[in-house]
Coordinates of C-alpha atoms and ligand atoms in Angstrom, one line a residue:
M1 CA 7.0 8.2 16.1
A2 CA 3.6 10.1 15.2
H3 CA 3.7 12.9 13.1
P4 CA 1.2 16.0 13.1
R5 CA -1.2 16.5 10.6
S6 CA -4.0 18.6 9.9
L7 CA -7.2 18.4 8.4
L8 CA -6.8 20.2 5.2
T9 CA -9.9 22.4 4.0
A10 CA -10.8 24.5 1.4
V11 CA -12.5 27.6 2.6
N12 CA -14.6 29.5 0.5
S13 CA -14.2 33.0 2.2
H14 CA -16.0 35.1 -0.3
G15 CA -17.6 38.2 1.5
H16 CA -15.9 37.1 4.9
V17 CA -14.5 39.8 7.4
H18 CA -11.1 39.3 8.7
L19 CA -9.3 41.3 11.3
V20 CA -5.5 41.6 10.0
I21 CA -3.4 43.4 13.2
G22 CA -0.6 45.0 12.8
A23 CA 1.0 47.5 10.4
N24 CA 3.9 45.8 8.4
S25 CA 4.1 43.8 5.1
L26 CA 3.0 40.8 7.0
A27 CA 0.0 42.5 7.3
A28 CA 0.4 43.7 4.1
A29 CA 0.6 40.1 2.4
R30 CA -2.6 39.0 5.0
C31 CA -4.9 41.6 2.8
S32 CA -4.0 40.4 -0.6
Q33 CA -4.3 36.9 0.3
S34 CA -7.9 37.7 1.9
L35 CA -8.6 40.1 -1.4
A36 CA -7.3 37.3 -3.4
V37 CA -9.9 35.0 -2.2
G38 CA -13.2 37.3 -1.8
A39 CA -12.9 38.6 1.4
K40 CA -12.5 41.9 2.9
P41 CA -9.7 42.4 5.1
I42 CA -9.8 45.1 7.9
L43 CA -7.0 46.1 8.9
V44 CA -6.4 47.4 12.7
T45 CA -4.0 48.7 13.9
P46 CA -2.8 48.6 17.9
G47 CA -2.7 52.5 19.5
P48 CA -1.8 55.6 18.3
A49 CA 1.6 55.4 17.2
H50 CA 0.6 54.4 13.8
Q51 CA -2.3 57.1 13.2
G52 CA -1.2 59.3 11.0
G53 CA -0.3 56.8 8.1
L54 CA 2.9 55.1 9.4
L55 CA 1.8 52.0 6.9
P56 CA 4.0 50.0 4.7
P57 CA 3.5 51.4 1.4
A58 CA 1.6 48.7 -0.2
L59 CA -0.8 48.6 2.5
Q60 CA -1.1 52.6 2.7
V61 CA -2.1 51.6 -1.0
R62 CA -4.7 49.4 -1.0
V63 CA -5.9 51.6 2.6
D64 CA -6.3 54.3 0.2
A65 CA -7.7 52.8 -2.9
G66 CA -10.4 51.3 -0.7
E67 CA -9.7 47.9 -0.3
V68 CA -9.0 47.4 3.1
R69 CA -10.8 49.2 5.5
W70 CA -8.4 50.7 8.4
V71 CA -9.4 50.8 12.1
H72 CA -7.4 52.4 15.0
S73 CA -7.6 50.8 18.3
S74 CA -7.4 51.7 21.4
P75 CA -6.4 49.2 24.0
G76 CA -8.9 47.2 25.1
L77 CA -10.8 47.6 21.9
Y78 CA -10.0 43.7 20.0
E79 CA -12.9 42.0 22.2
T80 CA -15.3 43.9 20.9
Y81 CA -13.7 44.4 16.7
L82 CA -14.5 40.3 17.1
E83 CA -18.0 40.4 17.9
T84 CA -18.8 43.9 15.8
L85 CA -17.0 44.1 12.7
G86 CA -17.6 40.9 11.0
R87 CA -21.0 40.4 9.0
E88 CA -24.3 40.9 10.2
Q89 CA -25.4 37.4 8.8
V90 CA -23.4 35.9 11.5
D91 CA -24.5 38.5 13.7
G92 CA -21.4 41.0 13.3
F93 CA -18.8 38.0 14.5
V94 CA -15.5 38.4 12.0
D95 CA -14.6 35.2 10.7
A96 CA -11.2 34.9 10.6
V97 CA -8.3 36.6 12.3
F98 CA -4.6 37.1 11.7
V99 CA -2.7 38.7 14.3
T100 CA 1.1 40.0 12.3
D101 CA 1.9 42.2 15.1
R102 CA 4.8 41.1 18.0
D103 CA 3.7 42.2 20.6
H104 CA 3.3 38.8 22.5
C105 CA 0.8 39.7 25.3
L106 CA -1.3 42.0 22.9
A107 CA -0.9 38.1 20.5
E108 CA -2.1 36.2 23.8
S109 CA -5.3 37.4 24.6
V110 CA -6.5 37.9 21.0
A111 CA -5.9 34.3 20.4
R112 CA -7.6 33.4 23.9
A113 CA -9.9 35.8 23.0
C114 CA -10.8 34.4 19.2
M115 CA -10.8 30.5 20.7
R116 CA -13.5 31.3 23.1
R117 CA -15.6 32.5 20.4
R118 CA -14.6 30.2 18.1
I119 CA -13.0 32.0 15.4
P120 CA -10.4 30.8 13.5
V121 CA -7.1 32.6 14.7
N122 CA -3.6 32.5 13.1
V123 CA -0.5 34.3 14.9
V124 CA 2.9 34.8 13.4
D125 CA 5.6 32.8 15.2
R126 CA 3.4 31.4 17.8
P127 CA 1.7 28.2 16.8
D128 CA 0.6 27.4 20.2
L129 CA -1.9 30.2 19.5
C130 CA -3.0 29.3 16.0
S131 CA -6.2 27.6 15.4
F132 CA -5.2 27.7 11.6
T133 CA -1.7 28.0 9.7
L134 CA -2.1 29.0 6.1
L135 CA -0.6 27.1 3.4
S136 CA 2.2 27.3 0.7
T137 CA 0.2 27.4 -2.2
H138 CA 0.4 27.8 -6.2
T139 CA -2.3 28.9 -7.5
E140 CA -3.4 28.5 -11.5
G141 CA -6.8 29.7 -12.5
P142 CA -9.2 27.4 -10.3
L143 CA -6.3 25.1 -9.6
Q144 CA -4.7 25.7 -5.7
I145 CA -2.3 23.9 -4.7
G146 CA -1.4 23.9 -0.7
I147 CA 1.9 22.4 1.2
T148 CA 2.4 22.2 4.8
T149 CA 5.0 20.6 6.5
N150 CA 2.8 21.1 10.2
G151 CA 5.5 23.3 11.4
S152 CA 9.2 21.6 10.1
G153 CA 9.5 24.5 8.3
C154 CA 8.4 27.3 6.2
K155 CA 11.2 27.3 4.1
L156 CA 11.1 23.4 3.0
A157 CA 7.5 23.9 2.5
A158 CA 7.8 26.5 0.0
R159 CA 10.4 24.9 -1.4
I160 CA 8.4 21.8 -2.3
R161 CA 5.7 23.8 -3.5
R162 CA 8.1 25.2 -5.9
E163 CA 9.0 21.7 -6.8
V164 CA 6.1 20.4 -7.1
A165 CA 4.6 23.8 -9.4
S166 CA 7.3 23.0 -11.5
A167 CA 6.4 19.1 -12.8
L168 CA 3.1 19.9 -13.4
P169 CA 2.5 20.7 -17.2
T170 CA 1.9 24.3 -18.7
G171 CA -2.1 25.3 -19.4
L172 CA -3.3 23.1 -16.0
G173 CA -4.9 25.6 -14.5
E174 CA -6.7 26.6 -17.7
A175 CA -7.8 22.8 -18.7
C176 CA -9.0 22.2 -14.9
A177 CA -11.5 25.1 -16.3
R178 CA -12.3 23.9 -19.3
L179 CA -12.2 20.4 -18.1
G180 CA -14.8 21.3 -15.1
A181 CA -17.0 23.2 -17.6
M182 CA -17.6 20.2 -19.8
R183 CA -18.8 18.4 -16.7
R184 CA -21.2 20.7 -15.5
R185 CA -22.6 20.4 -18.8
I186 CA -22.7 17.1 -18.4
Q187 CA -24.5 17.5 -15.7
E188 CA -27.2 20.0 -16.6
G189 CA -30.5 18.7 -16.4
D190 CA -29.0 15.1 -17.2
W191 CA -28.0 13.8 -13.6
R192 CA -31.5 12.2 -12.5
I193 CA -31.5 10.7 -15.9
E194 CA -28.2 9.6 -15.5
E195 CA -28.5 7.7 -12.3
A196 CA -31.6 6.1 -13.3
A197 CA -29.6 4.9 -16.7
T198 CA -26.5 3.8 -14.4
T199 CA -28.2 2.2 -11.9
A200 CA -29.9 -0.1 -14.4
A201 CA -26.8 -0.8 -15.8
E202 CA -25.2 -1.8 -12.7
E203 CA -28.3 -3.7 -11.5
T204 CA -28.0 -5.6 -14.8
L205 CA -24.3 -6.2 -14.3
L206 CA -25.0 -7.6 -10.6
Q207 CA -27.2 -9.9 -12.0
T208 CA -29.9 -9.0 -9.3
T209 CA -32.6 -9.6 -12.0
E210 CA -35.7 -9.2 -9.1
T211 CA -34.4 -6.8 -7.6
T212 CA -36.2 -3.6 -5.9
T213 CA -34.7 -1.8 -3.9
K214 CA -32.6 1.0 -5.2
A215 CA -29.4 0.6 -3.3
P216 CA -27.0 4.2 -4.1
T217 CA -25.3 3.6 -6.4
T218 CA -21.4 4.2 -6.5
A219 CA -20.7 5.1 -10.4
N220 CA -23.0 8.2 -9.1
M221 CA -20.4 9.6 -6.8
T222 CA -18.3 11.6 -9.2
L223 CA -22.0 13.8 -9.1
F224 CA -21.5 14.8 -4.9
E225 CA -17.4 14.4 -4.4
D226 CA -15.6 16.6 -3.4
D227 CA -11.6 16.7 -3.7
S228 CA -11.2 14.5 -0.5
Y229 CA -12.5 11.2 -2.7
D230 CA -10.4 9.0 -4.6
Q231 CA -11.5 6.6 -6.9
N232 CA -13.6 4.1 -5.6
A233 CA -13.2 0.6 -6.3
T234 CA -16.4 0.7 -8.3
F235 CA -14.0 2.7 -10.5
N236 CA -13.7 0.6 -13.9
Q237 CA -17.4 -1.2 -13.7
L238 CA -18.6 -2.0 -16.2
V239 CA -21.4 0.1 -18.0
L240 CA -23.2 -1.9 -19.8
P241 CA -25.6 -0.6 -23.1
A242 CA -29.3 0.5 -21.7
T243 CA -31.7 -0.8 -23.5
K244 CA -34.9 1.7 -22.3
N245 CA -33.3 4.8 -24.3
D246 CA -30.7 5.6 -26.0
S247 CA -29.9 9.1 -25.3
D248 CA -30.1 8.0 -21.6
A249 CA -27.0 5.8 -22.2
A250 CA -25.1 8.2 -24.1
K251 CA -25.4 10.2 -21.4
T252 CA -23.8 8.4 -19.0
R253 CA -21.5 7.3 -21.4
R254 CA -20.5 10.6 -21.5
M255 CA -20.0 11.0 -18.0
R256 CA -17.9 7.8 -18.2
W257 CA -15.7 8.7 -20.8
L258 CA -14.8 12.5 -19.1
A259 CA -13.7 10.7 -15.3
Q260 CA -12.0 7.7 -17.4
M261 CA -9.9 10.7 -19.8
C262 CA -9.2 12.7 -16.0
E263 CA -8.0 9.4 -14.7
Y264 CA -6.1 7.4 -17.9
W265 CA -4.7 10.8 -19.8
P266 CA -0.9 12.0 -19.2
L267 CA -1.5 15.1 -17.2
K268 CA 0.2 17.0 -19.9
R269 CA -2.1 15.6 -22.6
L270 CA -5.2 16.6 -20.5
A271 CA -3.7 20.1 -20.2
S272 CA -3.2 20.6 -24.0
V273 CA -7.0 19.6 -23.7
T274 CA -8.5 22.4 -26.5
D275 CA -12.3 24.1 -26.4
T276 CA -12.5 22.3 -30.0
E277 CA -11.7 18.7 -28.2
V278 CA -13.6 19.6 -25.7
E279 CA -16.9 19.9 -28.2
T280 CA -15.7 17.1 -30.7
L281 CA -15.6 14.8 -27.9
L282 CA -18.8 16.0 -25.8
E283 CA -20.6 16.0 -29.0
A284 CA -19.2 12.2 -30.2
Y285 CA -20.3 11.2 -26.7
T286 CA -24.0 12.4 -27.3
T287 CA -24.5 10.2 -30.6
Q288 CA -22.2 7.7 -30.1
A289 CA -22.9 4.1 -29.1
A290 CA -21.5 1.9 -27.1
S291 CA -21.8 -0.9 -29.2
P292 CA -19.1 -1.7 -32.9
P293 CA -20.2 0.7 -35.4
E294 CA -21.8 -1.1 -38.2
D295 CA -19.0 -3.0 -39.6
R296 CA -18.1 -0.4 -42.3
G297 CA -17.2 -2.4 -45.2
Q298 CA -13.9 -4.0 -45.0
T299 CA -10.6 -3.9 -47.2
S300 CA -10.5 -6.7 -49.8
P301 CA -7.1 -8.5 -49.6
S302 CA -6.5 -6.9 -53.3
D303 CA -6.5 -3.6 -51.6
A304 CA -3.8 -4.7 -49.2
P305 CA -1.8 -1.6 -48.6
S306 CA 1.5 -0.8 -50.8
Q307 CA 4.2 0.6 -48.5
G308 CA 2.0 1.8 -45.0
R309 CA 2.4 -1.0 -42.0
I310 CA 1.0 -1.5 -38.9
I311 CA 3.1 -1.9 -35.8
L312 CA 1.8 -3.5 -33.0
A313 CA 3.4 -2.9 -30.1
G314 CA 3.8 -2.9 -26.4
S315 CA 4.7 -0.4 -23.5
G316 CA 5.0 -2.3 -20.3
P317 CA 3.9 -1.6 -17.6
G318 CA 3.9 2.4 -16.7
H319 CA 7.9 3.1 -16.5
P320 CA 9.7 4.2 -20.0
D321 CA 12.7 2.2 -19.0
L322 CA 10.7 -1.3 -19.5
L323 CA 10.4 -1.0 -23.2
T324 CA 12.2 -2.9 -25.1
R325 CA 14.5 -1.1 -28.0
A326 CA 12.2 -2.5 -30.5
V327 CA 9.5 -0.5 -29.4
H328 CA 11.3 2.5 -28.8
Q329 CA 12.9 1.9 -31.8
A330 CA 9.5 1.9 -33.5
I331 CA 8.0 4.8 -31.0
L332 CA 10.9 7.1 -32.5
S333 CA 10.0 6.3 -35.9
A334 CA 6.7 5.8 -37.1
D335 CA 4.2 8.4 -38.2
V336 CA 1.3 8.0 -36.4
I337 CA 0.8 6.4 -33.0
L338 CA -2.5 5.0 -31.7
A339 CA -1.8 5.0 -28.6
D340 CA -4.3 2.8 -25.4
K341 CA -5.2 4.7 -23.1
L342 CA -3.2 3.4 -20.1
V343 CA -0.1 4.0 -22.0
P344 CA 1.7 6.4 -19.2
Q345 CA 3.2 10.1 -20.3
G346 CA 6.9 8.5 -19.6
V347 CA 6.5 6.5 -22.6
L348 CA 4.2 8.6 -24.8
D349 CA 6.8 11.8 -23.6
L350 CA 9.7 9.7 -26.1
I351 CA 7.3 10.8 -28.9
P352 CA 8.7 13.1 -31.3
R353 CA 7.0 16.1 -31.8
R354 CA 6.9 15.9 -35.3
T355 CA 4.4 12.2 -34.9
E356 CA 0.5 12.2 -34.5
V357 CA -0.9 10.9 -31.7
A358 CA -4.1 9.6 -31.0
I359 CA -5.1 8.3 -27.5
A360 CA -7.8 5.9 -27.5
R361 CA -11.7 7.1 -26.5
K362 CA -12.2 3.6 -24.2
F363 CA -14.2 3.0 -21.1
P364 CA -15.6 0.1 -19.5
G365 CA -18.1 -0.5 -21.8
N366 CA -17.3 0.7 -25.2
A367 CA -14.2 -1.6 -25.0
D368 CA -15.5 -2.5 -28.9
A369 CA -16.4 0.8 -30.5
A370 CA -13.6 1.9 -29.1
Q371 CA -11.0 -1.2 -30.6
E372 CA -12.9 -0.4 -34.1
E373 CA -12.1 3.3 -33.9
L374 CA -8.4 3.1 -33.7
I375 CA -8.0 -0.2 -36.4
E376 CA -10.1 1.8 -38.9
Q377 CA -7.7 5.3 -38.2
A378 CA -4.6 2.7 -38.1
T379 CA -5.7 0.9 -41.9
A380 CA -7.0 4.6 -43.2
A381 CA -3.5 5.1 -42.1
A382 CA -1.2 3.0 -43.2
L383 CA -4.0 2.6 -46.0
A384 CA -1.7 6.3 -47.4
G385 CA 1.8 4.7 -47.1
K386 CA 2.5 5.6 -43.7
T387 CA 4.0 3.4 -40.5
V388 CA 1.3 3.3 -38.1
L389 CA 2.6 2.0 -33.9
R390 CA -0.4 0.6 -32.2
L391 CA 1.0 1.5 -29.0
K392 CA -0.9 -0.9 -25.8
Q393 CA 0.1 -1.3 -22.6
G394 CA 2.1 -4.2 -21.1
D395 CA 2.6 -6.9 -23.2
P396 CA 0.1 -6.4 -26.6
F397 CA -0.7 -10.4 -26.2
V398 CA -1.9 -10.3 -22.6
Y399 CA -5.4 -9.2 -22.3
G400 CA -4.4 -6.6 -24.9
R401 CA -7.3 -7.9 -27.9
G402 CA -3.6 -8.1 -29.3
G403 CA -4.4 -10.8 -31.2
E404 CA -8.1 -10.2 -31.9
E405 CA -6.6 -6.9 -33.7
V406 CA -3.7 -8.8 -35.8
L407 CA -7.3 -11.0 -37.0
R408 CA -8.9 -7.6 -37.7
L409 CA -5.6 -6.3 -39.8
R410 CA -5.2 -9.6 -41.9
A411 CA -8.6 -9.5 -43.2
A412 CA -8.5 -5.9 -44.3
G413 CA -5.3 -7.2 -46.2
F414 CA -2.4 -6.5 -43.9
R415 CA 0.6 -9.5 -44.3
D416 CA 2.4 -10.6 -41.1
G417 CA 5.8 -9.7 -41.6
Q418 CA 5.5 -7.8 -44.7
S419 CA 2.8 -5.1 -43.6
L420 CA 1.8 -6.2 -39.9
F421 CA 4.4 -6.5 -37.0
V422 CA 3.6 -7.3 -33.7
L423 CA 6.3 -6.4 -30.6
P424 CA 6.3 -8.0 -27.3
G425 CA 6.6 -5.5 -23.9
I426 CA 6.4 -6.6 -20.8
T427 CA 3.3 -7.2 -19.2
S428 CA 2.2 -5.8 -15.5
A429 CA 0.7 -9.6 -14.9
L430 CA 4.4 -10.6 -14.0
S431 CA 6.4 -7.2 -13.7
G432 CA 3.8 -5.9 -11.2
P433 CA 4.0 -8.6 -8.5
L434 CA 7.9 -8.3 -9.3
F435 CA 7.6 -4.6 -8.3
A436 CA 5.7 -5.2 -5.5
G437 CA 8.5 -8.2 -4.6
I438 CA 6.3 -10.8 -5.4
P439 CA 8.0 -14.3 -7.1
P440 CA 5.1 -15.8 -9.1
T441 CA 6.9 -18.7 -8.9
H442 CA 9.5 -20.3 -6.5
R443 CA 11.3 -23.4 -5.4
D444 CA 9.2 -25.7 -2.7
V445 CA 6.4 -22.6 -2.4
A446 CA 5.0 -22.1 -6.2
D447 CA 5.4 -24.3 -8.8
Q448 CA 3.0 -23.1 -11.5
V449 CA 1.2 -19.3 -12.2
L450 CA -1.9 -18.4 -13.3
I451 CA -2.7 -14.9 -15.6
C452 CA -6.5 -14.5 -15.1
T453 CA -9.1 -12.0 -16.0
G454 CA -11.7 -10.5 -12.8
T455 CA -13.9 -9.5 -15.1
G456 CA -15.4 -11.9 -18.6
K457 CA -17.6 -10.5 -21.2
K458 CA -19.9 -8.7 -21.1
G459 CA -19.1 -8.1 -17.3
K460 CA -20.1 -11.6 -16.4
P461 CA -17.7 -13.2 -13.6
P462 CA -15.8 -15.9 -15.3
Q463 CA -15.0 -19.2 -14.2
P464 CA -13.0 -19.4 -11.4
P465 CA -9.2 -20.8 -11.3
G466 CA -9.4 -23.8 -8.8
Y467 CA -6.9 -23.8 -5.7
R468 CA -3.5 -26.0 -5.4
D469 CA -1.5 -24.6 -2.7
A470 CA 1.7 -24.5 -5.4
R471 CA -0.2 -21.9 -7.8
T472 CA -0.3 -18.0 -7.8
A473 CA -3.3 -16.6 -10.1
V474 CA -2.4 -12.9 -11.1
F475 CA -5.8 -10.9 -12.0
L476 CA -6.4 -8.5 -13.7
M477 CA -8.9 -6.1 -14.7
A478 CA -10.3 -7.6 -11.3
L479 CA -10.3 -4.8 -8.5
H480 CA -13.1 -3.2 -9.1
R481 CA -15.2 -6.5 -8.8
I482 CA -12.9 -7.6 -5.6
V483 CA -16.1 -9.1 -3.6
G484 CA -17.3 -10.9 -6.3
L485 CA -14.2 -12.0 -6.8
V486 CA -13.1 -13.6 -3.5
T487 CA -16.5 -15.0 -3.0
E488 CA -16.5 -16.8 -6.3
L489 CA -12.3 -17.7 -5.2
T490 CA -13.4 -19.2 -1.7
D491 CA -17.1 -20.6 -2.3
Y492 CA -19.0 -22.3 -4.2
T493 CA -21.3 -20.2 -7.1
A494 CA -24.7 -20.5 -6.3
E495 CA -24.8 -21.9 -10.3
E496 CA -22.4 -25.0 -8.6
K497 CA -24.4 -25.4 -5.6
E498 CA -27.8 -26.3 -7.4
Q499 CA -26.1 -28.2 -10.4
S500 CA -24.3 -29.8 -7.7
K501 CA -20.6 -29.3 -9.4
M502 CA -18.6 -28.6 -6.4
Q503 CA -15.9 -30.4 -7.5
R504 CA -13.7 -27.3 -7.5
T505 CA -11.2 -26.5 -4.4
L506 CA -11.5 -23.3 -3.1
W507 CA -9.3 -20.8 -2.1
P508 CA -8.7 -21.0 1.7
L509 CA -9.6 -16.9 3.2
S510 CA -6.4 -17.0 4.4
T511 CA -4.5 -17.1 1.3
P512 CA -1.9 -14.6 1.3
C513 CA -2.8 -11.6 -1.3
A514 CA -1.1 -8.5 -2.5
V515 CA -2.8 -5.7 -4.4
I516 CA -0.3 -3.8 -7.0
E517 CA -1.3 0.0 -8.2
R518 CA 0.0 2.1 -10.8
A519 CA 3.1 -0.5 -11.0
S520 CA 6.5 1.0 -12.0
C521 CA 5.1 4.3 -11.9
P522 CA 5.7 6.8 -9.3
D523 CA 2.8 6.5 -7.5
Q524 CA 2.4 2.2 -7.4
K525 CA 0.9 1.5 -4.4
V526 CA 1.3 -2.3 -2.6
I527 CA -1.3 -3.8 -0.3
R528 CA -0.3 -7.0 1.5
T529 CA -3.0 -9.3 3.0
T530 CA -5.3 -12.0 3.1
L531 CA -7.9 -13.0 1.3
A532 CA -10.3 -12.4 4.1
H533 CA -9.2 -8.8 4.4
V534 CA -8.6 -7.9 0.8
A535 CA -12.0 -6.6 0.2
A536 CA -12.6 -4.5 2.9
A537 CA -8.6 -2.8 2.4
I538 CA -9.6 -1.8 -0.8
E539 CA -12.5 -0.6 0.5
Q540 CA -10.7 1.4 2.7
E541 CA -7.4 2.7 1.3
G542 CA -9.2 3.3 -2.3
S543 CA -8.2 2.2 -5.3
R544 CA -5.7 4.0 -8.2
P545 CA -6.2 1.8 -11.5
P546 CA -4.8 0.4 -13.1
G547 CA -4.5 -2.5 -10.5
L548 CA -3.9 -6.0 -10.2
L549 CA -4.2 -9.1 -7.3
V550 CA -1.9 -11.5 -7.1
V551 CA -3.1 -14.6 -4.7
G552 CA -0.5 -17.7 -3.5
R553 CA 1.5 -18.6 -1.2
A554 CA 4.5 -16.8 -3.2
C555 CA 3.3 -13.6 -2.1
N556 CA 4.9 -13.9 1.6
V557 CA 8.0 -15.9 0.1
L558 CA 9.9 -11.6 0.2
H559 CA 7.6 -9.9 2.5
T560 CA 5.6 -11.2 5.1
H561 CA 2.7 -9.4 6.4
V562 CA 1.1 -11.2 9.0
P563 CA -2.4 -9.9 9.7
A564 CA -4.2 -9.1 13.1
S565 CA -6.0 -12.2 14.4
S566 CA -9.4 -11.3 14.7
D567 CA -9.1 -12.2 18.7
S568 CA -6.0 -10.1 18.8
T569 CA -5.8 -7.5 21.1
T570 CA -3.5 -5.2 18.7
T571 CA -5.4 -2.5 16.5
S572 CA -3.2 -2.3 13.9
K573 CA -5.3 -3.2 10.5
P574 CA -5.0 -6.7 9.0
W575 CA -3.3 -5.3 5.7
S576 CA -0.1 -3.1 5.2
V577 CA 0.0 -0.5 2.3
E578 CA 3.7 0.7 0.8
E579 CA 3.7 3.5 -1.6
G580 CA 6.0 4.9 -3.9
F581 CA 8.1 2.9 -6.9
A582 CA 11.9 2.9 -6.6
N583 CA 13.2 -0.2 -8.7
L584 CA 14.3 1.6 -11.1
D585 CA 16.0 4.3 -9.7
L586 CA 19.9 3.3 -10.0
G587 CA 21.9 6.2 -10.3
S588 CA 25.1 6.0 -11.7
I589 CA 24.8 2.1 -12.2
S590 CA 21.9 2.5 -13.6
P591 CA 21.8 0.2 -16.9
A592 CA 22.7 2.4 -19.8
G593 CA 19.5 4.0 -20.0
L594 CA 17.4 5.4 -22.7
A595 CA 19.1 8.3 -23.4
S596 CA 22.2 5.9 -25.2
L597 CA 19.4 4.3 -27.4
A598 CA 18.7 7.1 -28.9
Ligands
SAH601 N1 -2.3 -6.1 -21.6 C1 -2.1 -5.5 -20.4 C2 -3.1 -6.0 -19.9 C3 -4.5 -5.1 -20.1 S1 -5.5 -5.3 -19.7 C4 -0.5 -6.4 -19.7 O1 0.1 -7.0 -20.5 O2 -0.3 -6.0 -18.8 C5 -5.6 -4.3 -17.9 C6 -5.2 -4.8 -16.8 O3 -4.0 -4.6 -16.4 C7 -5.6 -3.4 -15.3 O4 -7.3 -3.5 -15.4 C8 -5.1 -4.2 -14.5 O5 -5.6 -4.9 -14.1 C9 -3.6 -4.4 -15.3 N2 -2.7 -2.7 -15.3 C10 -1.5 -3.2 -16.3 N3 -0.9 -1.8 -16.5 C11 -0.9 -1.9 -14.9 C12 -0.1 -1.6 -13.8 N4 0.8 -0.6 -14.3 N5 0.2 -2.1 -12.6 C13 -1.1 -2.8 -12.0 N6 -1.8 -3.5 -12.9 C14 -1.7 -3.0 -13.9

């Protein structure tokens, strides 16, 4: 059954004239709501019965204070009010009408008069006469959250609103204001330059060296967006170091850093961002280059740390119950934790208050610099005798640069098993498919699984794996360039064609595939389709990083999505979308759970 839905909008009501009809406590509430958004409420009370100050005290106070204008109406004058009491700018029409009086005839005639004039109208208890309804709202600074059940019950909406609000970290409203100010400062005067820099970077990335047309860049969507935009598929596109002008590049990087911080930092961490921290971040991204900092001289092996140690560990795909006991123990005992930006809130919540925590300042294009920064921090802390936990997402050795870190730390004098330890984590590459109900190997269907990256070094596409019908391929870091990846899998590259190197077996467009985003997190999303439609599906459904792509017949073993064929008359999309994560919600039969580990 199709459920009723409304277009949720945020109306800028500053200076608007709202007519509030009725003389009851609801009218008082409407006047307060109206005033709170900068509008001018005019209270219209029907007939002489209310003359002489028979208003609820809350309303009377507002009228006495001059905040609410009070008009006593005679019958038949309402229509005139609709056209005369409003702003001059809109020829005297009022901007919205709230009927709080329960007189049916009055409500009906006012509502119809409003609708004829396209004036938004809301009538108490008469959904059939409302052109809009109000949401149950939670407000904190510039942050507003509105809930509607579209008529399924206002008490229910209020309860849901309370529940949503109580799940938010304290200080989020203030943080929105602070981050908003930061965003404006980055944009102020910079955006034109930034646009040019980003376009240049994207052109290089796409290797369209001779391109002259400047297509609008999606990376700049952030400048014009409203809150209805989700991330687009190019969110994690690489920002290449611009060659022309370093300060332009710095501006681009600052904007990208802010976007990545808002996307990946745990809300709790975002909520506690301070003015000084914002200043430091802005400052750092004004000057910091995207390339790794100059080699600042490695510590020689003779300086090997005497007491400190570094533990490189994987935190799993997202859900804290997917930590290993060893990693959980390391979280509890470390003096300093240096976490990657993808390490999720649930895991960070387990960190004891006393522990020092830093999150990597990493985004596509400055990975080297961010990595270097963390290595330096880790080395310094360990040399001071501390136990340092380098917490990475998933498994540290699966596209986590864990191997590189081990080499760097060995060179800095750390010794395996003495001052340097590596602990595994559950990789998203295998648990992601599992949580989407995809066994990457399955008898008679798939006998091998390949874990690949969709992005090569410096943004160059990596060599695509060949097709075998019994092969499952899992692509990490691939969704931002899904169009390119699908093209490479299903057709030979220009280079291959030129050099007549066309031995690779191509993947049929009909190969089943699945996109799994935020695996094991409460907002997990799974899209099931085929290679033919996956790019369109991501484009249309939006992107919720981090996410991965699984390709192969294994996708259809436990869940079959039969895409509508092109000649089919059905209007359904050739993909399906599943939201949410409940796999670990085992209730009372849950395995011991984290509590027992503490
Ligand atoms: N070491 C990590 C992978 C790091 S590379 C691991 O073993 O999981 C980062 C990529 O991992 C992302 O671009 C995305 O493709 C994938 N990824 C990480 N966490 C994910 C998650 N919870 N759901 C889906 N994909 C995820």
